[in-house]
XYZ file of C-alpha atoms in Angstrom:
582
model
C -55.179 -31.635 -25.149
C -55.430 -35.386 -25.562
C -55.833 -37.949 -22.591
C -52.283 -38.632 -21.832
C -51.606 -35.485 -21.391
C -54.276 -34.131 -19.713
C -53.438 -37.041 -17.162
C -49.924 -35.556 -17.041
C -50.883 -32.598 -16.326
C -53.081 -33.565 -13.432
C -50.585 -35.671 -12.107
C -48.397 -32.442 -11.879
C -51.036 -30.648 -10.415
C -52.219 -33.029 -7.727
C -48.094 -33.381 -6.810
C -47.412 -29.625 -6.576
C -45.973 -28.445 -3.435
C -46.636 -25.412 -1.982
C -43.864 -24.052 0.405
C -46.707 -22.650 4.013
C -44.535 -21.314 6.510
C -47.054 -20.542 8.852
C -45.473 -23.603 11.396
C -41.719 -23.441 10.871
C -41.401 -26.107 8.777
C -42.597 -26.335 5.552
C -45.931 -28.742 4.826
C -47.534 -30.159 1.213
C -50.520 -28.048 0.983
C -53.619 -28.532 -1.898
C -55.535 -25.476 -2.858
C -58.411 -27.173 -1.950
C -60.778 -24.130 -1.216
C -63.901 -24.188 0.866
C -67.465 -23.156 -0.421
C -69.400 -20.374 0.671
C -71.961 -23.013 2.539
C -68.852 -24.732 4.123
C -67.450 -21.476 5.280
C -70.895 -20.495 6.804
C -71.933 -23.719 8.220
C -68.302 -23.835 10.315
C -69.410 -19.961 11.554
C -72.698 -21.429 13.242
C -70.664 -24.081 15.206
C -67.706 -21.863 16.291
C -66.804 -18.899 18.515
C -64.278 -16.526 16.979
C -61.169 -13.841 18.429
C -62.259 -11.554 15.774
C -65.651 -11.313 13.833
C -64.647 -8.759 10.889
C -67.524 -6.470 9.659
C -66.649 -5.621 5.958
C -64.735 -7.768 3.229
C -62.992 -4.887 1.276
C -59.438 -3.637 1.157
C -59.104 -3.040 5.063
C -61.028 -6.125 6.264
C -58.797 -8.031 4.075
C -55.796 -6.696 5.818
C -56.851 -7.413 8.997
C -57.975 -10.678 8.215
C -54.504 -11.114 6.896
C -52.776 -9.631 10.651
C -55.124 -12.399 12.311
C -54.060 -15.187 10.067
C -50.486 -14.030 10.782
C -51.386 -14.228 14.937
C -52.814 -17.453 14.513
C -56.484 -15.678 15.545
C -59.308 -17.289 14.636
C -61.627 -14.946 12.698
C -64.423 -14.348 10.098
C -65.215 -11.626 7.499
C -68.844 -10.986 6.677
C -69.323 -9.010 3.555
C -73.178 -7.250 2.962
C -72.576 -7.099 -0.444
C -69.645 -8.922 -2.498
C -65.821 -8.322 -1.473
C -64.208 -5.542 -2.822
C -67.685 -4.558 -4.366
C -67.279 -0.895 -2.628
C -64.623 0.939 -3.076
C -61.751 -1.481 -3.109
C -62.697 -2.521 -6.653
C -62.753 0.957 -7.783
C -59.651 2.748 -7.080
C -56.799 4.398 -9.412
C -54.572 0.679 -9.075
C -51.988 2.757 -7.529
C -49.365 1.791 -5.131
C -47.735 4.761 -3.896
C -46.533 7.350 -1.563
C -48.570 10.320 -2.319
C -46.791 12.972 -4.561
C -49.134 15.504 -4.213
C -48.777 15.395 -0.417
C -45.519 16.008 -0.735
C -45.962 18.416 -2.972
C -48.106 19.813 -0.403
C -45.769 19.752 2.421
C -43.508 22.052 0.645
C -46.594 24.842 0.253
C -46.205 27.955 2.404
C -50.244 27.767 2.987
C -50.328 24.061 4.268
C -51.170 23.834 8.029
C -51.106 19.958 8.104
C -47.479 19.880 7.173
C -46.748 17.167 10.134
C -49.658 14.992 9.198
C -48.769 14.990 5.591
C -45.140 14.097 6.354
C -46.385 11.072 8.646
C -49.112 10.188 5.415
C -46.002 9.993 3.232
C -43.632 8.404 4.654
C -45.709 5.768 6.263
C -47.082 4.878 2.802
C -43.477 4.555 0.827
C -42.491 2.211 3.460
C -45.759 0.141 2.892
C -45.688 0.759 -0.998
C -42.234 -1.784 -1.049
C -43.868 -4.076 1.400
C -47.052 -4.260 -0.966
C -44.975 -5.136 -4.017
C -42.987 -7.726 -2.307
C -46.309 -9.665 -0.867
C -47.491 -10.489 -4.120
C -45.246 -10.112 -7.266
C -47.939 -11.756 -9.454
C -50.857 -8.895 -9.019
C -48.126 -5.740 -9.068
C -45.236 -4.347 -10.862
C -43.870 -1.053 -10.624
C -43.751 1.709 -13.263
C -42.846 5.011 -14.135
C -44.693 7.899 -14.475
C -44.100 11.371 -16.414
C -44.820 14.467 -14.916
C -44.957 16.784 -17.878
C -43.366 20.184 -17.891
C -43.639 23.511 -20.084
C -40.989 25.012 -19.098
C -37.953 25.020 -17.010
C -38.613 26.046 -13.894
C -41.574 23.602 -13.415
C -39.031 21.185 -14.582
C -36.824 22.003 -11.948
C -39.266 21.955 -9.144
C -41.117 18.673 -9.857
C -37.609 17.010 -10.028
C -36.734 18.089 -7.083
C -39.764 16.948 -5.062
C -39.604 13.502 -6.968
C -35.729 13.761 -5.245
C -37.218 14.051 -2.116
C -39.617 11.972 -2.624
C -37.364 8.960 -3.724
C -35.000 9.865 -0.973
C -38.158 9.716 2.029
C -38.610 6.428 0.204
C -34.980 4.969 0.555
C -34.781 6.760 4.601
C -37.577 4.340 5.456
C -37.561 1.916 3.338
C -36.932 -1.811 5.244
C -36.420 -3.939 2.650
C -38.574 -5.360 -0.355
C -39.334 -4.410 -3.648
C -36.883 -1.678 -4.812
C -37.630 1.609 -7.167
C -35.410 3.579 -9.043
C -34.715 6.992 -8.549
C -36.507 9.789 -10.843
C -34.988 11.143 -13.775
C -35.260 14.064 -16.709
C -37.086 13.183 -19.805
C -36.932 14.726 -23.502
C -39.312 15.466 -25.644
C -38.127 12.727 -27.797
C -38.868 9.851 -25.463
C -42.042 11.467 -24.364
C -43.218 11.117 -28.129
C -42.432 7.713 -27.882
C -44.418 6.579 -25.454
C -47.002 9.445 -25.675
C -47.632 10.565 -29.202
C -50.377 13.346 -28.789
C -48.551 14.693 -25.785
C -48.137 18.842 -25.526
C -45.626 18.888 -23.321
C -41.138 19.555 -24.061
C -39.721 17.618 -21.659
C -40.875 16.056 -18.184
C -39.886 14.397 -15.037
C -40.155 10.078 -14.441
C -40.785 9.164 -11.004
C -41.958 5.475 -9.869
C -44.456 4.055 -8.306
C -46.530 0.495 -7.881
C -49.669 -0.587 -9.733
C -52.199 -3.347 -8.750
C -55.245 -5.217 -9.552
C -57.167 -4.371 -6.475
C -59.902 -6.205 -6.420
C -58.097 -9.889 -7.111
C -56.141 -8.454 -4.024
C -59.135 -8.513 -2.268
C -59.879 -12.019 -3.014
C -56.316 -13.495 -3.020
C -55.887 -11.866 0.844
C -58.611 -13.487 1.745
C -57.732 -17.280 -0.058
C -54.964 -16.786 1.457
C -56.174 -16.006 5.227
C -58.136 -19.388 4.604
C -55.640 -21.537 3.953
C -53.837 -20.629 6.843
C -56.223 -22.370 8.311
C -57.710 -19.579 10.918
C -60.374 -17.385 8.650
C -63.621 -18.251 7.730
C -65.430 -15.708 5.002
C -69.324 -15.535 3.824
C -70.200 -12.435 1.251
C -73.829 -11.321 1.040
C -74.116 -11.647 4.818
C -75.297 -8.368 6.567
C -74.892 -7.290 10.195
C -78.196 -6.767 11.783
C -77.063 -6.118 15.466
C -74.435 -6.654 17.996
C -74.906 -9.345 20.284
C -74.000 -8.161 23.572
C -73.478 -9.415 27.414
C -74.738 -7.802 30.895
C -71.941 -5.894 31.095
C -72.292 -4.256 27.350
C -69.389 -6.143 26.414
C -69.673 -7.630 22.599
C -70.536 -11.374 22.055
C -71.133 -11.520 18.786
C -73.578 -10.560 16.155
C -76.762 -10.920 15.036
C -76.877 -11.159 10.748
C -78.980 -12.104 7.735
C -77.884 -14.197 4.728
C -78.983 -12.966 1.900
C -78.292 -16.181 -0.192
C -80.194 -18.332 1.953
C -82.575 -15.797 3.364
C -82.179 -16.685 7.291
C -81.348 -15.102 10.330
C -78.043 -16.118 11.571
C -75.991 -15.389 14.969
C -72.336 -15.473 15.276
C -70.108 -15.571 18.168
C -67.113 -13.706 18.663
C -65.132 -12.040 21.621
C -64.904 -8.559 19.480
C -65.988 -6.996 16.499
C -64.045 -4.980 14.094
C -65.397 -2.235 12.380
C -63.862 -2.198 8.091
C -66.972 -1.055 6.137
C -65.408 2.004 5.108
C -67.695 4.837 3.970
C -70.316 2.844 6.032
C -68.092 2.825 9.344
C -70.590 5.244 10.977
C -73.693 2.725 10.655
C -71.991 0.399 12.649
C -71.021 2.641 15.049
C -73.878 4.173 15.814
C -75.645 0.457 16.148
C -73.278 0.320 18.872
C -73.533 3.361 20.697
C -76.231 5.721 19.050
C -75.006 8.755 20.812
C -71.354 8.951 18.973
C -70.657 11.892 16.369
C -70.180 10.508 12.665
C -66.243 10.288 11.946
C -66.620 9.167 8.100
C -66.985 11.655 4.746
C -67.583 10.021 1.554
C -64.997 11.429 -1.310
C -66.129 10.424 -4.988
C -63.156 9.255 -7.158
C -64.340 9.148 -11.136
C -62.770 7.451 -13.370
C -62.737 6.180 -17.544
C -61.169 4.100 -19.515
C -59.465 4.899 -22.931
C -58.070 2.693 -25.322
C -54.367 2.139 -25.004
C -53.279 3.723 -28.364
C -53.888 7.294 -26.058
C -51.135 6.661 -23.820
C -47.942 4.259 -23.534
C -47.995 0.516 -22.617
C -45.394 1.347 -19.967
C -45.620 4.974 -18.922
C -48.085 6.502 -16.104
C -48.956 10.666 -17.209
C -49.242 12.575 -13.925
C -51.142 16.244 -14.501
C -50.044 17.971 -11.188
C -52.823 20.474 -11.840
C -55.569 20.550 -13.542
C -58.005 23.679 -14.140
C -59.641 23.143 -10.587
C -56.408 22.110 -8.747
C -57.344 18.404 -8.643
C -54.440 16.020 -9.791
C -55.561 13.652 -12.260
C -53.520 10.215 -13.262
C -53.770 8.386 -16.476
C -52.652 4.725 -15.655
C -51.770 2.292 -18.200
C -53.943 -1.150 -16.577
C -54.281 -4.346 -18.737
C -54.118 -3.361 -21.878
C -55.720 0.245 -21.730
C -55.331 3.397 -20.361
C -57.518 4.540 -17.164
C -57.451 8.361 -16.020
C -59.137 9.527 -12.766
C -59.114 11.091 -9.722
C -60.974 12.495 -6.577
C -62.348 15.075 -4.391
C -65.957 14.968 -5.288
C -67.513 15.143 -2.017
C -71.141 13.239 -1.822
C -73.554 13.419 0.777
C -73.532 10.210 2.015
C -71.919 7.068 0.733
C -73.822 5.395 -1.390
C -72.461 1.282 -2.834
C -72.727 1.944 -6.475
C -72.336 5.422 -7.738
C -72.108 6.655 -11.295
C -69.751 9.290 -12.720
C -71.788 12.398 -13.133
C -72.175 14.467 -16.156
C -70.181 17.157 -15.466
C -67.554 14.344 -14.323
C -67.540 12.457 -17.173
C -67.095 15.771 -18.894
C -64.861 17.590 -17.050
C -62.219 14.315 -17.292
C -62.359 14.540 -21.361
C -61.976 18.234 -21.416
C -59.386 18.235 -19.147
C -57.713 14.669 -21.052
C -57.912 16.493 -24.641
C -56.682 20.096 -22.626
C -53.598 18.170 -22.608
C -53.286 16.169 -25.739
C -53.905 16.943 -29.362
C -56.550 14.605 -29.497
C -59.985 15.142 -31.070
C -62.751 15.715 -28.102
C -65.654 13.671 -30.342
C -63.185 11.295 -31.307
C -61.834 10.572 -27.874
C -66.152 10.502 -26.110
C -66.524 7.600 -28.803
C -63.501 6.117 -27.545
C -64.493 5.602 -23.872
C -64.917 1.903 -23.241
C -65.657 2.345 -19.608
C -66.720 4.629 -16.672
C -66.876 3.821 -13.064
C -66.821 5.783 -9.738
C -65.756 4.423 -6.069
C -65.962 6.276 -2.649
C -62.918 6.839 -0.796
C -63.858 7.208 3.269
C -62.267 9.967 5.020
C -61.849 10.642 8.838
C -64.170 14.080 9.389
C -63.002 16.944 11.009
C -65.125 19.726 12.076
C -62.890 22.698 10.989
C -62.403 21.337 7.349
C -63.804 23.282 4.758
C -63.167 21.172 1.857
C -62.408 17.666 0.845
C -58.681 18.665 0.648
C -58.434 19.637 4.575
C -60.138 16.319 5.555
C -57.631 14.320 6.946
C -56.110 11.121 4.961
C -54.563 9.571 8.104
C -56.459 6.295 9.215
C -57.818 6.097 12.681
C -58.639 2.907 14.918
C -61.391 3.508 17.733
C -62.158 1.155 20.542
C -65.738 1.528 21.765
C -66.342 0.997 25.115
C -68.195 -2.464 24.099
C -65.319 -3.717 22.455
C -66.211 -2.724 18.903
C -63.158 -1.551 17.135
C -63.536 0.670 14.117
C -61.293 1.557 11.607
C -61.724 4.499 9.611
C -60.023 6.414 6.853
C -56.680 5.188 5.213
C -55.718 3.573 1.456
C -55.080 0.971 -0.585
C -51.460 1.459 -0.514
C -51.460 0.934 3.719
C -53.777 -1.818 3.823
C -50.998 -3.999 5.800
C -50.277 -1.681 8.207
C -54.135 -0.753 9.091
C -54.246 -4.697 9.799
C -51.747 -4.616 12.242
C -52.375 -1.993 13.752
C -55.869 -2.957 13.948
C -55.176 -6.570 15.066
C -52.552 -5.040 17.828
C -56.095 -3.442 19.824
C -57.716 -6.745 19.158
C -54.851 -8.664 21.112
C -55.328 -5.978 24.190
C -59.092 -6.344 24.113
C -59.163 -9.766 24.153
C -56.021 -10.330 26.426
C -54.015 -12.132 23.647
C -50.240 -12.018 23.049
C -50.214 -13.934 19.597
C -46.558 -13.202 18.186
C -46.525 -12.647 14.531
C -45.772 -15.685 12.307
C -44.112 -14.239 9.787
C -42.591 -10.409 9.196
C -44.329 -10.000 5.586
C -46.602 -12.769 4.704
C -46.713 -14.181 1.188
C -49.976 -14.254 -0.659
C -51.521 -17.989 -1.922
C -50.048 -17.294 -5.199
C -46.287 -16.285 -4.724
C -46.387 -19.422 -1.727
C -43.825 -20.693 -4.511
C -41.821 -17.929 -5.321
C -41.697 -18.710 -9.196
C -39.948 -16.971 -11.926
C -42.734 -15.134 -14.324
C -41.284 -15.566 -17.666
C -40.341 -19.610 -17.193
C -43.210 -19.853 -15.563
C -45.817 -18.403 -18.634
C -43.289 -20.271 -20.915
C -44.181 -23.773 -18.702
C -47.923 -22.755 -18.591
C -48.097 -22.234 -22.548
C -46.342 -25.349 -23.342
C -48.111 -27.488 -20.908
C -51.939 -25.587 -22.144
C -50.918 -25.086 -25.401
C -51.907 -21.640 -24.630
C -51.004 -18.284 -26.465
C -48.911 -16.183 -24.278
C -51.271 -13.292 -23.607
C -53.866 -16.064 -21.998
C -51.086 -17.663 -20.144
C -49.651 -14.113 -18.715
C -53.363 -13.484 -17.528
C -53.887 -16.199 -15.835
C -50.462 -15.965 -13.797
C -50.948 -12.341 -13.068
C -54.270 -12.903 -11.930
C -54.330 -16.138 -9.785
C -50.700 -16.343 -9.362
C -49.871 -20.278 -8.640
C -53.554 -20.834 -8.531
C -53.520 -20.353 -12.358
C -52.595 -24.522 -12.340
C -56.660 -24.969 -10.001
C -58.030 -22.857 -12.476
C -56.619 -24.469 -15.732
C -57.325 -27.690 -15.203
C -60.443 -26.857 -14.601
C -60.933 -25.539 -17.454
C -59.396 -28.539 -19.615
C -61.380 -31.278 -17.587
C -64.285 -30.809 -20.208
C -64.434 -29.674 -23.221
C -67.240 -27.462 -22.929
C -65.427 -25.178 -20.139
C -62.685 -24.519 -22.969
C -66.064 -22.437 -24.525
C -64.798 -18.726 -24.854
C -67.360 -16.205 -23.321
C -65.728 -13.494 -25.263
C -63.299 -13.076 -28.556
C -61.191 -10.353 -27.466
C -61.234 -11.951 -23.263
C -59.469 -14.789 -22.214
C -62.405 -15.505 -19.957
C -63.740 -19.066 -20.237
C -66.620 -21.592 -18.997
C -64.209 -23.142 -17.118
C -63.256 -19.666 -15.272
C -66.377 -18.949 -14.317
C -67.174 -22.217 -12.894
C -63.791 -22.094 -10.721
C -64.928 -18.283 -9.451
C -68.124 -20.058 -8.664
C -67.020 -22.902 -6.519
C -64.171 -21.724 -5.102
C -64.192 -17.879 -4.989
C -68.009 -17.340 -3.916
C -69.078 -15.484 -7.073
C -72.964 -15.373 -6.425
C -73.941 -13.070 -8.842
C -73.175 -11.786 -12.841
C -71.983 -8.647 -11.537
C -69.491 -10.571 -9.262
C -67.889 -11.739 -12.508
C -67.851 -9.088 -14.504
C -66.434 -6.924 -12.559
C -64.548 -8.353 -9.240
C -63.602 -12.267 -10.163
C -62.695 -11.084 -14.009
C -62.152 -7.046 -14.614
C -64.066 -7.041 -18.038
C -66.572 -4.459 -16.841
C -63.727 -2.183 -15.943
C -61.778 -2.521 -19.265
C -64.620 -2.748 -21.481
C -68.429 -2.047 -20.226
C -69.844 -2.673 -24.090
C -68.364 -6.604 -23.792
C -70.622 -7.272 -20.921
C -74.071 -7.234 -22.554
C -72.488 -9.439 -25.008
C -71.409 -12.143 -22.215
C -74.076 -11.328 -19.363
C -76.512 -13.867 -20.766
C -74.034 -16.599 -20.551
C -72.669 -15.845 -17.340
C -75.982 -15.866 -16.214
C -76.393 -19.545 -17.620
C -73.514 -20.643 -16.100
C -74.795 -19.578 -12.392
C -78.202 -20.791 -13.106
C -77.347 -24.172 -13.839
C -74.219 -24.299 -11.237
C -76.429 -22.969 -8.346
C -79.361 -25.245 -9.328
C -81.401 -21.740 -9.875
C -85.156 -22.635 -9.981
C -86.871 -20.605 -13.297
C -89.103 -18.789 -11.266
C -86.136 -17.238 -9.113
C -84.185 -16.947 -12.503
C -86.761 -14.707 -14.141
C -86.935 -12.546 -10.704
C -83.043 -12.054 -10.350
C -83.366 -10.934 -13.951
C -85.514 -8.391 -13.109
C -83.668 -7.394 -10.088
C -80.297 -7.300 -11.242
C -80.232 -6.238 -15.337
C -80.517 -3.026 -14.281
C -77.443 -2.629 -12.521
C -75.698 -3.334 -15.779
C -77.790 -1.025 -17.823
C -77.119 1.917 -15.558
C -73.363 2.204 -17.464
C -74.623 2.593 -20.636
C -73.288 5.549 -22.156
């Protein structure tokens, strides 16, 4: 891009306005985005409504709910956000299927519960799609069936399940109804598929953890959330009466001791809820069971660009999804249980195996062909409320649950992706009674950062590739993944000309990228790159070795990393790559 139109194109950016309607009327508002250190050095000087323990899906949401109530809050994140399970899920949207298919099962003794679960989570799946167009889309998904009778009874209970949808459904983002497939159309879209004929019902797909992240931007510019990753809660700080003050935490970036003040403290670590707890009152029973969801990633010439593959059944009763996400096809599902949670867990073995038996069970695919095929393997821990009398992972209840401690801590346990919004309020609706707030809600369904504009995707990736000179795949990514922030990002990355230096030939990842994650999205380590900020560890787990070493460069010299703490953070933190090698 030459000088006169690089100063175009700044001029553009600097002059873009960005509809906030946060205060009634709209304002001209800059995606000018704090650092980390400016985010933590406004937590020592302030006292907060809502101090939010855990910077995943459901501290996200609730951040959101305070932004929304004008409450002034915090999220402190041990780790990085989204670096638990939030980053790891199936990228589905949805309703449940298999709880309704459950409801309809003469053996089911939650048939209430399950009803609730449903229901509640089509009405949130429409609200999800409609808060942030650029990160989701919906899509169809084949159920396959042998026969006629199993064609039959999955349409019917994708009926019902469309029709639960369009009872409770309050607006948004609409989806069609299901319909019966052919063997025909199944070949095109899945070519090695057994199966005569099927049944398409929809649901939503999502990049979760850029979720994470753009929830969060967006609770910041609202101008009531500050957010620090890599800080850890040591302790509650509490007053004579045992009431909550704040907390007592470590930074693990700068290595101090830090205290924060806040007039409550909400509980949304997830499978870690019961730590926190139990710092708080060491005599309550655990509530929290940690359910392992494996998953892999397969090449996209597997499956269809367009089409989910649902097996309702599999040889140990699981369900198991095969997703079509950026590109490639994932498959996975859950119900491993584990002991106790545990922040970066590997598929197993026998789970690594049992998904490409049951994968080539029902495809005529070669098994050897289809292990050398895998590009990537990763397994997240879905939290689950505990209930004594449950004798397997299926019986544990998927409902969410908010508890109110007696000290003001409020946990909240359980629940999904798909309900994220509705955990937030709820959650942010005990804050308000704790803390003796009435803070109406600003909007109905807030936008996220990126959709603040409402644009139109295909002019828009037609603008961004004129005005770049970008190919079209590069200019969809960067829409779909930063939404209206794509405009920060690029001109970052045209400002030199050594942050137009590709990490990778096959990524559309660049210097310039990195360096924007860096500054403005609190990337602190490699990992936080590969596989929250960007999803290349995800789609491809052989690509990072090949880019890890410049990442690393990038940090080094962006952080001001000394070579003595270089060559120990090596040390350290190689490993945690290595451990997916196949």
């Amino acid at each position: 891009m030459n000088k006169v139109a690089f100063v175009t194109v700044a001029s553009l950016l600097t002059q873009r306005k960005i509809q906030l309607q946060s205060a009634g009327d709209s304002q001209q508002i800059y995606y000018k985005l704090k650092s980390r250190e400016e985010h933590l050095a406004d937590a020592l000087q302030s006292e907060y409504d809502v101090i939010i323990v855990g910077g995943g899906a459901t501290g996200a949401g609730v951040s959101l709910a305070c932004a929304n109530r004008g409450l002034k809050s915090i999220v402190l994140e041990s780790q990085d956000y989204a670096s638990g399970a939030s980053s790891k899920s199936t990228k589905l949207v949805h309703g449940g299927v298999r709880y309704m298919q459950q409801i309809f099962q003469l053996s089911e003794k939650n048939r209430i519960e399950k009803w609730d679960l449903v229901s509640e989570s089509l009405r949130e799946r429409s609200n999800f799609l409609s808060m942030c167009s650029y990160l989701t889309q919906d899509f169809p998904t084949l159920i396959p069936c042998n026969n006629l009778f199993d064609l039959g009874y999955y349409y019917l209970g994708s009926l019902v399940y469309h029709c639960v949808y369009l009872y409770y459904q309050t607006g948004g983002h609409t989806f069609k109804p299901p319909r019966i497939v052919g063997k025909e159309e199944i070949q095109s879209h899945f070519k090695f598929a057994k199966c005569n004929y099927g049944v398409i019902y929809y649901d939503g797909q999502f990049n979760d953890a850029r979720m994470v992240q753009e929830l969060l931007v967006t609770s910041s510019l609202k101008g009531t959330l500050n957010m620090a990753n890599y800080v850890e809660v040591k302790g509650l700080l509490k007053d004579e009466q045992n009431k909550i003050t704040g907390v007592q935490a470590f930074d693990k970036i700068g290595q101090k001791q830090i205290k924060i003040k806040g007039k409550c403290v909400v509980n949304a670590t997830g499978g870690w809820a019961d730590n926190l707890r139990l710092m708080d009152d060491p005599t309550v029973s655990k509530r929290i069971v940690s359910v392992a969801g494996s998953h892999i990633t397969l090449p996209q010439k597997y499956g269809s660009r367009h089409w989910g593959y649902l097996i309702p059944k599999t040889s140990d009763g699981r369900v198991l999804y095969m997703i079509p996400w950026q590109g490639n096809m994932i498959m996975g599902t859950t119900e491993r249980k584990l002991e106790s949670p545990t922040h970066d867990p590997t598929v197993s073995h026998e789970e690594y195996m049992w998904l490409l038996k049951s994968f080539c069970d029902e495809f005529t695919v070669d098994a050897s062909e289809a292990a050398r095929d895998v590009k990537s393997k990763w397994c997240g821990v879905r939290p689950l409320v505990y209930q004594s009398d449950a004798l397997s992972t299926k019986e544990v209840s998927r409902t969410h649950q908010i508890e109110v401690s007696k000290s003001g801590l409020i946990s909240v346990m359980g629940g999904k992706w798909t309900i994220f919004r509705l955990m937030g309020e709820q959650a942010v609706d005990k804050v308000q009674q704790l803390i003796g707030k009435n803070q109406k809600r600003i909007e109905n369904l807030p936008k996220l950062v990126g959709d603040w504009t409402q644009f139109d995707h295909r002019k828009e990736i037609q603008i961004m590739m004129k005005m770049f000179d970008l190919p079209q795949s590069y200019a969809a990514y960067f829409l779909t993944t930063y939404g209206d922030r794509a405009y920060d990002v690029l001109k970052l990355i045209y400002e030199k000309p050594e942050n137009k230096e590709s990490l990778h030939p096959q990524f559309p990842h660049t210097v310039g990228e990195i360096l924007y994650q860096i500054r403005y999205e609190q990337a602190r380590k490699p990992e936080d790159i590969l596989f929250r900020r960007t999803r290349l560890g995800f789609l491809d787990q052989n690509a990072i070795f090949t880019v890890y070493e410049k990442v690393f460069q990038i940090m080094a010299k962006e952080l001001k990393w000394s070579d003595k703490f270089q060559q120990q953070f090596l040390k350290e933190n190689f490993e945690y790559i290595r451990k997916l090698e196949f």
